[in-house]
Structure formats: structure tokens, C-alpha cells
Coordinates of C-alpha atoms in Angstrom, one line a residue:
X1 CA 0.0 0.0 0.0
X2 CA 1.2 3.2 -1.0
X3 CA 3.0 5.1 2.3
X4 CA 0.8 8.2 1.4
X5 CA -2.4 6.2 2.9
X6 CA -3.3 5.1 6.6
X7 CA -5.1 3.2 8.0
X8 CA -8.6 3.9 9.6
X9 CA -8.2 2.3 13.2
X10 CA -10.6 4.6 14.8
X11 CA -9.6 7.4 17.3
X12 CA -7.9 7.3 20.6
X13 CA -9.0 10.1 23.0
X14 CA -9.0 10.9 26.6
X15 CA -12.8 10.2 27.1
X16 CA -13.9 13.1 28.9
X17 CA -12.4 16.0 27.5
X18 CA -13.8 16.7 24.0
X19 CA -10.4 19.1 23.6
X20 CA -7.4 16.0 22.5
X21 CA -4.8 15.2 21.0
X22 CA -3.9 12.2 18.5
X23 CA -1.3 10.1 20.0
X24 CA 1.8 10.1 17.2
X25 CA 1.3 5.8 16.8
X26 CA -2.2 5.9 16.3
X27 CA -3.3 6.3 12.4
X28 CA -7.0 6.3 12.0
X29 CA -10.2 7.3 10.2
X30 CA -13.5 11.2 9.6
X31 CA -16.3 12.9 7.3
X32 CA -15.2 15.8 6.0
X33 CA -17.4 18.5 3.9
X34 CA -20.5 16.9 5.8
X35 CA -23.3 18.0 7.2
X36 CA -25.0 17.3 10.8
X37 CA -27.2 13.8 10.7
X38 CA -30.1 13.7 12.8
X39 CA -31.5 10.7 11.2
X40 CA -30.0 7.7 10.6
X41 CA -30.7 6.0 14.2
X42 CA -29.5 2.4 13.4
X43 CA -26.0 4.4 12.4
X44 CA -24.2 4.7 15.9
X45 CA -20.7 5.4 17.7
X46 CA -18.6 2.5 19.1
X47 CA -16.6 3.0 22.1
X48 CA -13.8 1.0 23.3
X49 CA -12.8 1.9 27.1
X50 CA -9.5 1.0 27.1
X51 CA -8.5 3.1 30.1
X52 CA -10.1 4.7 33.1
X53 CA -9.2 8.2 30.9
X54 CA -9.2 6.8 27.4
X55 CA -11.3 5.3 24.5
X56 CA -10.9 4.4 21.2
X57 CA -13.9 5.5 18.9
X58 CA -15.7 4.1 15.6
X59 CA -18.5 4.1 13.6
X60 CA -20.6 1.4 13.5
X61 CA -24.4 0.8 11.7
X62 CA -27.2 -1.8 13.2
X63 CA -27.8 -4.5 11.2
X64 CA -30.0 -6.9 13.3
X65 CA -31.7 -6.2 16.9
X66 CA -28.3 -7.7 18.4
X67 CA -25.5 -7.3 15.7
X68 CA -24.0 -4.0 15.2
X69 CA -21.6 -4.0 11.9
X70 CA -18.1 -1.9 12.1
X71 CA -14.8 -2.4 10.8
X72 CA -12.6 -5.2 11.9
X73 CA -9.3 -2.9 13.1
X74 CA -12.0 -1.2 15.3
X75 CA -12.9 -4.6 17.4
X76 CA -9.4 -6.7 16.8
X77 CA -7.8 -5.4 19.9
X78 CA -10.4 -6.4 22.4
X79 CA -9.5 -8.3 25.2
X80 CA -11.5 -8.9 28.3
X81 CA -10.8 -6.3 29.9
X82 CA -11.9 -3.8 27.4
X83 CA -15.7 -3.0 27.7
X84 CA -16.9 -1.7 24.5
X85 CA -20.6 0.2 24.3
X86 CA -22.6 1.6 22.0
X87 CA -24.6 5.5 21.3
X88 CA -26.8 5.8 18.5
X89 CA -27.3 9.7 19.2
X90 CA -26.5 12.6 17.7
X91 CA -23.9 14.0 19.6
X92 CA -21.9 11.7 22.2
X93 CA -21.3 14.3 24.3
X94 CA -24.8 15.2 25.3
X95 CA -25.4 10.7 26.0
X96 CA -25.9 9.7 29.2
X97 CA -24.4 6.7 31.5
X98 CA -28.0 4.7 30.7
X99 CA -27.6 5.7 26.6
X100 CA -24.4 3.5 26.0
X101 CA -25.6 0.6 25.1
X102 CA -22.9 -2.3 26.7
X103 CA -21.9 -5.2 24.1
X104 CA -21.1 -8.6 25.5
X105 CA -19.0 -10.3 22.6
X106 CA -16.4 -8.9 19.7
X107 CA -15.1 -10.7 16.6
X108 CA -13.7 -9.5 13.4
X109 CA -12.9 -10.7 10.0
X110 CA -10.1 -13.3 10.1
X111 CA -9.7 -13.0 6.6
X112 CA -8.5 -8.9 7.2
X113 CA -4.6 -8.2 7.5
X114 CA -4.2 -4.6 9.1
X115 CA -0.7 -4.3 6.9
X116 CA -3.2 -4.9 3.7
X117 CA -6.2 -3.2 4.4
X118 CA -6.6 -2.9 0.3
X119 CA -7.3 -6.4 0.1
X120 CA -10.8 -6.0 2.0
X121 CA -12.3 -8.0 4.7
X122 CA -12.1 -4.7 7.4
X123 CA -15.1 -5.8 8.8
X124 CA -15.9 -6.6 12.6
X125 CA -19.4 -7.3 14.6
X126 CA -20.4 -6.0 18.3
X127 CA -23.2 -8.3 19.9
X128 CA -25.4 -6.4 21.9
X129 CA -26.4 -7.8 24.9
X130 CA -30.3 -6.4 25.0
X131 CA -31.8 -5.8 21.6
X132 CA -32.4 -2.7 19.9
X133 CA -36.0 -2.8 18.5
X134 CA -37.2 0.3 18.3
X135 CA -34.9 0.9 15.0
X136 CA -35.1 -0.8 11.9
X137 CA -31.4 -2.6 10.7
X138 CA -30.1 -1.7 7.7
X139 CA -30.1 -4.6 5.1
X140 CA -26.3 -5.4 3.4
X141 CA -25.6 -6.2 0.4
X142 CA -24.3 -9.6 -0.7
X143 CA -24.4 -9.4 -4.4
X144 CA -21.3 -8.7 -6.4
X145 CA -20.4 -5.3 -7.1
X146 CA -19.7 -4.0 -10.7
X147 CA -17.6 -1.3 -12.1
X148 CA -20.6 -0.3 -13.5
X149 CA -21.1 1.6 -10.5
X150 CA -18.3 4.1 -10.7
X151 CA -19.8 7.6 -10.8
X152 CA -23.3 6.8 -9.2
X153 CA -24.0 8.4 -6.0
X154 CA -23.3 7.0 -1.8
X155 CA -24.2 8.0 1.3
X156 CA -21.8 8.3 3.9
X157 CA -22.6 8.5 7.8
X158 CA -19.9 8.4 10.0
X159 CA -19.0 10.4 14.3
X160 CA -15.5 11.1 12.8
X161 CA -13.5 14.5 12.7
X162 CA -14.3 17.0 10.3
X163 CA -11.3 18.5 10.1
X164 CA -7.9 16.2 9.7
X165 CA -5.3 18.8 10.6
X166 CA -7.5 20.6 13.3
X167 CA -8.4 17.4 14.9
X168 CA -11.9 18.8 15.5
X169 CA -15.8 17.2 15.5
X170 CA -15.1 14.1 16.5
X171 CA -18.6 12.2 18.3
X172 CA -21.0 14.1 15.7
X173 CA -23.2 12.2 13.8
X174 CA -22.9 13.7 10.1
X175 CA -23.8 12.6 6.6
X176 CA -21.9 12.9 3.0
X177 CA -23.0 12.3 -0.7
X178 CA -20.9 11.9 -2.9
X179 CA -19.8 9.9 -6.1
X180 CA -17.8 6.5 -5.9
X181 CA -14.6 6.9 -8.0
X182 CA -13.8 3.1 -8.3
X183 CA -15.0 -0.6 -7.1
X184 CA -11.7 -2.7 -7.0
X185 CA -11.6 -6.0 -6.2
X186 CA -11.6 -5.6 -2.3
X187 CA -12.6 -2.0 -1.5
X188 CA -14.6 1.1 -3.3
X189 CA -13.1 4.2 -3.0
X190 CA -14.6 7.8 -2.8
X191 CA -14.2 11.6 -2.2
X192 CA -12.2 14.2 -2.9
X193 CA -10.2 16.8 -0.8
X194 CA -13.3 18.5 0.5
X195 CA -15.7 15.6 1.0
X196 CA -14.2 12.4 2.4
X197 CA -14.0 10.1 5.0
X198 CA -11.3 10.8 8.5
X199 CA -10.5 9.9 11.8
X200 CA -13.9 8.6 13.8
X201 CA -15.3 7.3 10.6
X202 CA -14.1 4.0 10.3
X203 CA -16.9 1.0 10.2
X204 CA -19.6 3.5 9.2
X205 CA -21.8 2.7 6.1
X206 CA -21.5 3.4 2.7
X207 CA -25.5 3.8 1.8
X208 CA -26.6 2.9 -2.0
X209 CA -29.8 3.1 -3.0
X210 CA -30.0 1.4 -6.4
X211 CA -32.5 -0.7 -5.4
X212 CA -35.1 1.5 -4.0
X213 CA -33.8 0.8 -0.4
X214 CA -30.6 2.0 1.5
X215 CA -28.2 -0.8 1.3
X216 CA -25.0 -0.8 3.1
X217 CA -22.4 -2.1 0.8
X218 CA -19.3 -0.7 1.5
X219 CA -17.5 -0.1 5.3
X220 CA -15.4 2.6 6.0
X221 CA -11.9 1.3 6.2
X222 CA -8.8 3.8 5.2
X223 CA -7.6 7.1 3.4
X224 CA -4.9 9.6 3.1
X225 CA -2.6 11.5 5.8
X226 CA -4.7 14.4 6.9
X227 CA -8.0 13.5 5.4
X228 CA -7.3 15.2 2.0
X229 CA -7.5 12.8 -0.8
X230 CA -9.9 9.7 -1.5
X231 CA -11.8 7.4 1.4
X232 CA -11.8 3.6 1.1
X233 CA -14.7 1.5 2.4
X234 CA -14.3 -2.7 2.2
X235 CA -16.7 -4.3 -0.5
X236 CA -19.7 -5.7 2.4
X237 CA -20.0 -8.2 -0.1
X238 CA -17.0 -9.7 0.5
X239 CA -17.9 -10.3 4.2
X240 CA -21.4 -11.3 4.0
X241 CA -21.2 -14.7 4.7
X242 CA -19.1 -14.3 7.4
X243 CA -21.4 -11.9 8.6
X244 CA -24.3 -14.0 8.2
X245 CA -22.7 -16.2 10.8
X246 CA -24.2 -14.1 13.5
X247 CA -27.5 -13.2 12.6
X248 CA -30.1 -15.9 13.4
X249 CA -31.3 -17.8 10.1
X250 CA -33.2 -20.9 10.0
X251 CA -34.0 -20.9 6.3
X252 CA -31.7 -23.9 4.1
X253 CA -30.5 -23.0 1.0
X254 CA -32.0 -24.1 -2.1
X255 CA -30.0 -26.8 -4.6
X256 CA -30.3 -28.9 -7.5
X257 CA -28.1 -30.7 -9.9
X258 CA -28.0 -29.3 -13.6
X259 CA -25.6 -30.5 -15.4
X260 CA -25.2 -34.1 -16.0
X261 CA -28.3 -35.1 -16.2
X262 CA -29.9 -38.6 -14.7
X263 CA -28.4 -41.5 -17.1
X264 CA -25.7 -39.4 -19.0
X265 CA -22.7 -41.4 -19.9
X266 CA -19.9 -38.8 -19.2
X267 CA -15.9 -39.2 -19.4
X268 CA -13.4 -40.0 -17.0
X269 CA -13.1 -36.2 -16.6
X270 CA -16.0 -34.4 -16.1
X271 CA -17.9 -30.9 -14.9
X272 CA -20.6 -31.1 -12.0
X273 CA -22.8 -28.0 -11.9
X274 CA -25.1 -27.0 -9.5
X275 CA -27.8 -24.2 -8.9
X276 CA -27.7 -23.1 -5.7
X277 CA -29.8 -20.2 -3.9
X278 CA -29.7 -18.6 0.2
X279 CA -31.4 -16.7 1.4
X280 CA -28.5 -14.7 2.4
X281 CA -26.0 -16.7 0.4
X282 CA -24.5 -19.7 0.0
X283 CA -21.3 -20.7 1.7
X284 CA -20.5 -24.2 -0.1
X285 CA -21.8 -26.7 -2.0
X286 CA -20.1 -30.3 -1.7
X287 CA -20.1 -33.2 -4.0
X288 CA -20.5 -36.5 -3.5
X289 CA -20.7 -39.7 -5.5
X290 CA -21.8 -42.8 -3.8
X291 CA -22.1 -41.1 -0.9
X292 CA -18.8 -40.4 -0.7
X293 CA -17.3 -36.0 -0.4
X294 CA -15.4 -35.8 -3.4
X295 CA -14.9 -31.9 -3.1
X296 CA -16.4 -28.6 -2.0
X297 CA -17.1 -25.0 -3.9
X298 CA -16.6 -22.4 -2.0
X299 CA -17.4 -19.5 -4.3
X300 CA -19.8 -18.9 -7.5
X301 CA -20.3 -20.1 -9.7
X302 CA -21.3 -23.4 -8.3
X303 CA -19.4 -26.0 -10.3
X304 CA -16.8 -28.7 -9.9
X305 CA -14.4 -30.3 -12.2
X306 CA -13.7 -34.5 -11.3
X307 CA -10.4 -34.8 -12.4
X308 CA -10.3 -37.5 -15.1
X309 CA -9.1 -41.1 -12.9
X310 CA -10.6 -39.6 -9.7
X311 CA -13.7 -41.7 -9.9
X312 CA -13.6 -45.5 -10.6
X313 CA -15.8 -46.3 -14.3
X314 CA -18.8 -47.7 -14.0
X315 CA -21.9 -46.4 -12.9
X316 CA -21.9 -43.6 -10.2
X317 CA -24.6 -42.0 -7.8
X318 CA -24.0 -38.3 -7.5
X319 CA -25.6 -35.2 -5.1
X320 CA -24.9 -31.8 -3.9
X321 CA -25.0 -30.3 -0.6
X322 CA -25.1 -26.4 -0.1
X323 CA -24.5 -24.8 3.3
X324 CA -25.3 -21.5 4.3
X325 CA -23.0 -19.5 6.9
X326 CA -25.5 -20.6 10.0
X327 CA -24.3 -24.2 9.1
X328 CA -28.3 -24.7 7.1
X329 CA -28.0 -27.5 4.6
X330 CA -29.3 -28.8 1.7
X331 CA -29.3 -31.6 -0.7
X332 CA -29.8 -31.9 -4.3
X333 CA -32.1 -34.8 -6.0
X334 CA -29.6 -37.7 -6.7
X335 CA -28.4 -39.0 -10.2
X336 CA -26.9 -41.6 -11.3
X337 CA -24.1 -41.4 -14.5
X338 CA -22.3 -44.1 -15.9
X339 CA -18.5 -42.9 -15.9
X340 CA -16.2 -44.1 -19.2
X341 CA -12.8 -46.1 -18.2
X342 CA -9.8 -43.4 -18.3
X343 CA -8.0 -43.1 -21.6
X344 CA -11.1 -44.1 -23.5
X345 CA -11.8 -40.3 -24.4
X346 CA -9.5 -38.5 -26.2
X347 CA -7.9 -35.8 -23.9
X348 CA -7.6 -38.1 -20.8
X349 CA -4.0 -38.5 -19.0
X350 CA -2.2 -40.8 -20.9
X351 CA -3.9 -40.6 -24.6
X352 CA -1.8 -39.2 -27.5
X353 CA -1.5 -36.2 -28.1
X354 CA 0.4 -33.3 -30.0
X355 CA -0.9 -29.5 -28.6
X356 CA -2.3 -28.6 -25.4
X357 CA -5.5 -27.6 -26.6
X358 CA -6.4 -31.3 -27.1
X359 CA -5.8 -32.2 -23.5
X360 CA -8.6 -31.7 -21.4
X361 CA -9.8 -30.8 -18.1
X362 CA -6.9 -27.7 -18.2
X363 CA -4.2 -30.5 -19.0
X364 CA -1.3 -30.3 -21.5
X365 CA 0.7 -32.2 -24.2
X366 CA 3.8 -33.8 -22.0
X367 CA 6.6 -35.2 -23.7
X368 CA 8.8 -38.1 -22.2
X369 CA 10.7 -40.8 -23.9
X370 CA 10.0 -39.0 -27.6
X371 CA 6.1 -39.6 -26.9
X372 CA 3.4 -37.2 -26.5
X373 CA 0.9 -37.6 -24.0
X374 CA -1.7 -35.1 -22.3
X375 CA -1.1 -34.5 -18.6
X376 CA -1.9 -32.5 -15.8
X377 CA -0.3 -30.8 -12.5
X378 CA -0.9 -33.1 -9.1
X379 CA -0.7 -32.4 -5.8
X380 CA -1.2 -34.0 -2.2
X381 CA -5.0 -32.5 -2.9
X382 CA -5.1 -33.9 -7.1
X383 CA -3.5 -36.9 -7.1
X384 CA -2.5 -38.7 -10.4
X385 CA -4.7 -41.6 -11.5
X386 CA -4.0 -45.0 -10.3
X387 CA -0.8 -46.0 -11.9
X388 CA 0.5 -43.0 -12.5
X389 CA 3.4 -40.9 -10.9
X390 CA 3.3 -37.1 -9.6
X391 CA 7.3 -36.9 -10.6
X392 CA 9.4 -33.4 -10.4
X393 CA 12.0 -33.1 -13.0
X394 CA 13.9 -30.9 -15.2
X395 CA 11.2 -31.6 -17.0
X396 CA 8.4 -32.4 -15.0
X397 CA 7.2 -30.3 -12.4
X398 CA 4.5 -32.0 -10.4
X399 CA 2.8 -33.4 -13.0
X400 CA 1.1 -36.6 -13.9
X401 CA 3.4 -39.4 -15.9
X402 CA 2.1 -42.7 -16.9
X403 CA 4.2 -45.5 -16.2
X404 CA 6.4 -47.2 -19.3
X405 CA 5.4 -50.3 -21.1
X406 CA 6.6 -52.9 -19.1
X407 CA 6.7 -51.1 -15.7
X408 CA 5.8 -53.5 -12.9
X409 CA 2.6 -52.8 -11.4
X410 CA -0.2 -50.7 -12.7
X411 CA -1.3 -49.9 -15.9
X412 CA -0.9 -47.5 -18.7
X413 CA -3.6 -46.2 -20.6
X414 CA -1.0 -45.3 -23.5
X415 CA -1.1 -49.5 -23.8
X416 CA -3.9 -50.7 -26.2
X417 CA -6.9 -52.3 -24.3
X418 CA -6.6 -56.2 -23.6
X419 CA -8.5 -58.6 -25.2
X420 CA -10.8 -61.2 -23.1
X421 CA -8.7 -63.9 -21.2
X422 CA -9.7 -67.2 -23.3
X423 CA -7.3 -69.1 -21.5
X424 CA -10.0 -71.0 -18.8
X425 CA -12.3 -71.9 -22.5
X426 CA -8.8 -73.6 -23.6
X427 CA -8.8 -75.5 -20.4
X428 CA -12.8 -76.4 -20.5
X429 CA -12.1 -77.5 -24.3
X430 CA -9.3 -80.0 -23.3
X431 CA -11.1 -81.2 -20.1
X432 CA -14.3 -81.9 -22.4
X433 CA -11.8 -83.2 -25.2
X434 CA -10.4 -86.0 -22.6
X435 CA -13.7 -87.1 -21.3
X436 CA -15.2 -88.0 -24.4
X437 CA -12.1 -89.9 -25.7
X438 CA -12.3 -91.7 -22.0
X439 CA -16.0 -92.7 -22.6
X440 CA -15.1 -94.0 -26.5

């Protein structure tokens, strides 16, 4: 990450004196160019009490009765003996003792790394321990997000500074629109050196409203020294099913089996797909043939490739299971294919071959000994097909390699197919042979 940007950690303070300063080691998160919010209730301030005389301060938005959403560097340093609360006023300082709402558990993202907060996942959850339910939660979004999106307009809510250099408005609840300038892969940035994000504002809610109702789909995460360039929010989507895993959901996903169908004859290498629909989304889908995991899927789109000599021929009973993150399940209608022997389609490990684009499965055309032969890359979790050898070699690199004609044990499928044994008919001819020259 470029030294220029910091990262939005929240705000250490002494708690009771609005007038502070910013202790030189802390780099944190504000909204600046905003305007006071006196809406927005299920939008509140976190506080971490991490001295008698000292707190460290976020943003955080409501997102069931119990769970209140911020950003994971604003809950990964909790220990026991840190109580953390929450205010969803206006203005902290005018909050009572009885208005801090007290939260009984913190967990964040174990998928964020605080030295790569560009790579996403800055998100962390508060469990209340009495529910809020005189404010709607805010619904997040679990849907990818496009680059389509660049331009189109955000809402921004955050109790951060308003000032970066001043170190000023901190514990004000105010609002920002403004345009997103860019969804990467992991975080959507916005702003510009009037209206952005600062100290105070990290784990607040990027709002959208494309679909008719305020979504939150981004969380504030990081931006530049002083609050004068572009604010970065982690993609929600991202963490949604991790989220999900503490909201209360009793509803299984939804899956079926599309492709092969019941009866399909289908080659030693083959794709399984699946359709599979949450709720709130779908965590994994499994596969299994006679009844056995062969793998898992753990993103969209729901489809698994068998590696060609992974199942036995013959026929074969196969199901999905999808899982949501509340550990829900489901399983798909089973089918049953009838699996060809490996090396009798062309492409398989081991068959002939002279460019890469006639191996399948994402195999290549190996050469070894002066023959040609598609193969793939194995591992201790794809192993090579019965009989044949992961090798590493100057020309080799963990790859499959049938054995030679003649090798003891196994077989090759380079080898042309035996025919029938007719050696026991030879033996039932000469036994029948003797008997009837006995009886003459």
C-alpha cells in the first residue's frame, strides 16, 4: 500500500475531555465537507474503554436487533478487559451513562490483514447484549459489485473528525454524498479533498440506493494523511457470509443438480454443476458420489471439475450439498451417470497427443521418452490416476506421468486395451476333449 495512505483504526482520545490530541502511533479514520445527521438512528458510535481516561472511537451501523456491523481494526484489539458500548445519538457528548448501550462479545474478520487493508475484509461485529428494537437494521448487500457503478452516488454516515489537521468534530453524527470513484476487487473508494472520510469514521456505512432501499455495501476502512484525498470502504459483499454467521437464520439453501443429467454417460473427466440459492447466500456446495465428499465450492459459480481417474468407471450415484453460513443444509435430487474407463476419451491422462488444446480438463501435451501424452499438474490434494506418478523433474514439475510399457505394477492407458482372457475356454475345451475320448 502506497506510504501516502493510513489506515482507519478509529480514534484514541481521553474520554472526557472533548479538547485531545492524536497520539503520534495511532493512524486512524473522519467525514469531512459533511453535514450534521439527525436521522440515521440504526448508524451509531462505538466505544472501546480502554482506560479509566481513554477510549478508542468508531463508527458502526445496526444491522439486526443484536449485531451491530463496524470495521474489523476497530474490534481486533479487544480483550476482556476492554468493555466496548454503543450511542446511537447525535452527539456523544450530550449521551448519558444509561444511553451507552454495553456489548457482550467482539469478533472480526479473520480473513483482514491490518498491513493490507486494500485487500478488503475490514469488517468486525459488536453483539449487543439487550436488543435494539425500536430501530429498523439496515439490510447489506451480498451481491457482487460492478464497475458499472463508478460515478453513481453514496451515502456516507460516520461520528469522525471534520477536520484532519484541526483534529476537531469528533462524536457528531454527520452525513456525506458523494460519487464512488472506483470498485476494486476488495474496497470502493470515494471523495475528494473536500468531502471524504477521517479519523472517527471508520466502520460506518457506505449507503446505496440502487434498489429502492438504503443498502449498506461498503464499510469505511482507510484514506490519506490528513483526510485530503480519497476514502476507502471494504466491498460488504466480501464479508457477507461471514457476517451472516451471526444473525439468526433458519432458512436452508435451495440446490439442484444441472448439469449431467440422470443417465448421462460422461468421461473419466468431467464438470458437475449446481444451482444453488440462500437466502443470504451460500457458503459451499459439496459433492458427492456414492455417498462419498469428493470436493467442496466455496465461491460462485457453483461448479466442480472430477479430475479424469478420480472416480472408478462404472456407474456412479452423485448429489450436492449447499451450506449457508448458520451451518443450514441442503441436498440436491440424486443422479446416477455411468463414468467411461480413463484413456477411452481423447484428452484423458495418458492418450496421445500433440498440442495442449487437445488435452482436457486444463491439462497439457507432455513429452517423455519422444512420446506425446496429455497430462496435468498433481498435488497432495489432485492426485494422479491409479498408476500413474506425480514426478518433479527438469522436465516435469509436479505433473502426472504414466508408467512405461513394461513397468511393474499398474497400468498404462498409452497401452492398447486387452482382449478377453480365453485361456479357462482352452482349459474347459481340453477337459471336455479327454472325457469324451475316456467314454469311447
Amino acid at each position: 500500500m502506497n506510504q501516502g495512505f493510513w489506515l482507519a483504526l478509529g480514534l484514541l482520545l481521553a474520554s472526557c475531555d472533548p479538547t485531545f490530541s492524536l497520539p503520534s502511533h495511532e493512524h486512524r479514520e473522519r467525514l469531512v465537507g459533511g453535514t450534521l445527521d439527525t436521522g440515521d438512528p440504526a448508524v451509531g458510535i462505538l466505544r472501546a474503554r480502554t482506560s479509566p481516561t481513554e477510549g478508542a472511537y468508531c463508527t458502526g451501523t445496526l444491522i439486526a436487533p443484536t449485531v451491530f456491523l463496524t470495521a474489523a481494526h476497530c474490534t481486533d484489539f479487544a480483550t476482556p478487559s476492554i468493555p466496548f458500548d454503543v450511542y446511537f445519538g447525535s452527539d456523544f457528548r450530550q449521551a448519558s451513562a444509561s444511553d451507552w448501550l454495553p456489548a457482550i462479545e467482539t469478533h472480526f474478520n479473520p480473513r483482514y490483514n491490518g498491513n493490507l487493508p486494500d485487500q478488503g475484509h475490514d469488517c468486525g461485529v459488536l453483539i449487543l447484549r439487550d436488543p435494539v428494537t425500536t430501530t429498523p437494521p439496515i439490510p447489506y448487500n451480498r451481491d457482487p459489485l460492478s464497475t458499472s457503478l463508478r460515478g453513481h452516488a453514496v451515502r456516507l454516515v460516520g461520528y469522525g473528525l471534520n477536520d484532519g489537521n484541526a483534529m476537531t468534530g469528533l462524536g457528531v453524527k454527520r452525513e456525506l454524498t458523494t460519487t464512488i470513484v472506483d470498485v476494486e476487487p476488495a474496497v470502493i473508494s470515494v471523495g475528494d479533498p473536500t468531502h471524504t472520510t477521517c479519523q472517527g469514521d471508520s466502520g460506518g456505512p457506505m449507503l446505496s440506493s440502487e434498489t429502492g432501499t438504503p443498502t449498506l455495501i461498503g464499510v469505511t476502512s482507510y484514506g490519506t494523511q490528513a483526510c485530503t484525498g480519497a476514502g476507502f470502504s471494504t466491498r460488504v459483499d466480501l464479508c457477507a457470509i461471514w457476517i451472516d454467521g451471526f444473525l439468526p437464520d433458519t432458512i436452508p439453501p435451495t440446490i439442484a443438480l444441472t448439469a449431467p443429467h440422470d443417465g448421462d454417460t460422461v468421461p473419466s473427466g468431467f464438470q458437475v454443476d449446481f444451482d444453488a440459492q440462500d437466502n443470504r447466500g451460500v457458503a459451499s456446495v459439496d459433492l458427492y458420489a456414492n455417498e462419498k465428499l469428493v470436493g467442496t465450492v466455496q465461491a460462485p459459480p457453483w461448479s466442480y471439475r472430477v479430475a479424469a481417474g478420480t472416480l472408478p468407471a462404472g456407474p456412479t450415484r452423485l448429489k450436492g450439498v449447499a451450506k449457508d453460513g448458520r451451518a443450514n443444509q441442503a441436498e440436491s435430487a440424486e443422479i446416477t451417470v455411468t463414468i467411461k474407463r480413463l484413456g477411452d476419451t481423447p484428452g484423458d491422462p495418458g492418450t496421445p497427443c500433440t498440442t495442449d488444446s487437445q488435452c482436457t480438463g486444463g491439462g497439457f501435451c507432455a513429452t517423455q521418452d519422444g512420446a506425446h501424452f496429455c497430462s496435468r499438474t498433481c498435488s497432495t490434494a489432485l492426485a494422479c490416476p491409479i498408476g500413474f506418478s506425480c514426478v518433479t523433474t527438469p522436465q516435469f514439475t509436479n505433473q502426472c506421468v504414466p508408467p512405461k510399457p513394461g513397468d511393474a505394477g499398474g497400468c498404462s492407458v498409452m497401452a492398447p486395451a486387452a482382449g478377453p482372457d480365453l485361456s479357462w475356454w482352452l482349459i474347459l475345451l481340453l477337459i471336455g476333449l479327454r472325457t469324451r475320448r475316456s467314454r469311447s
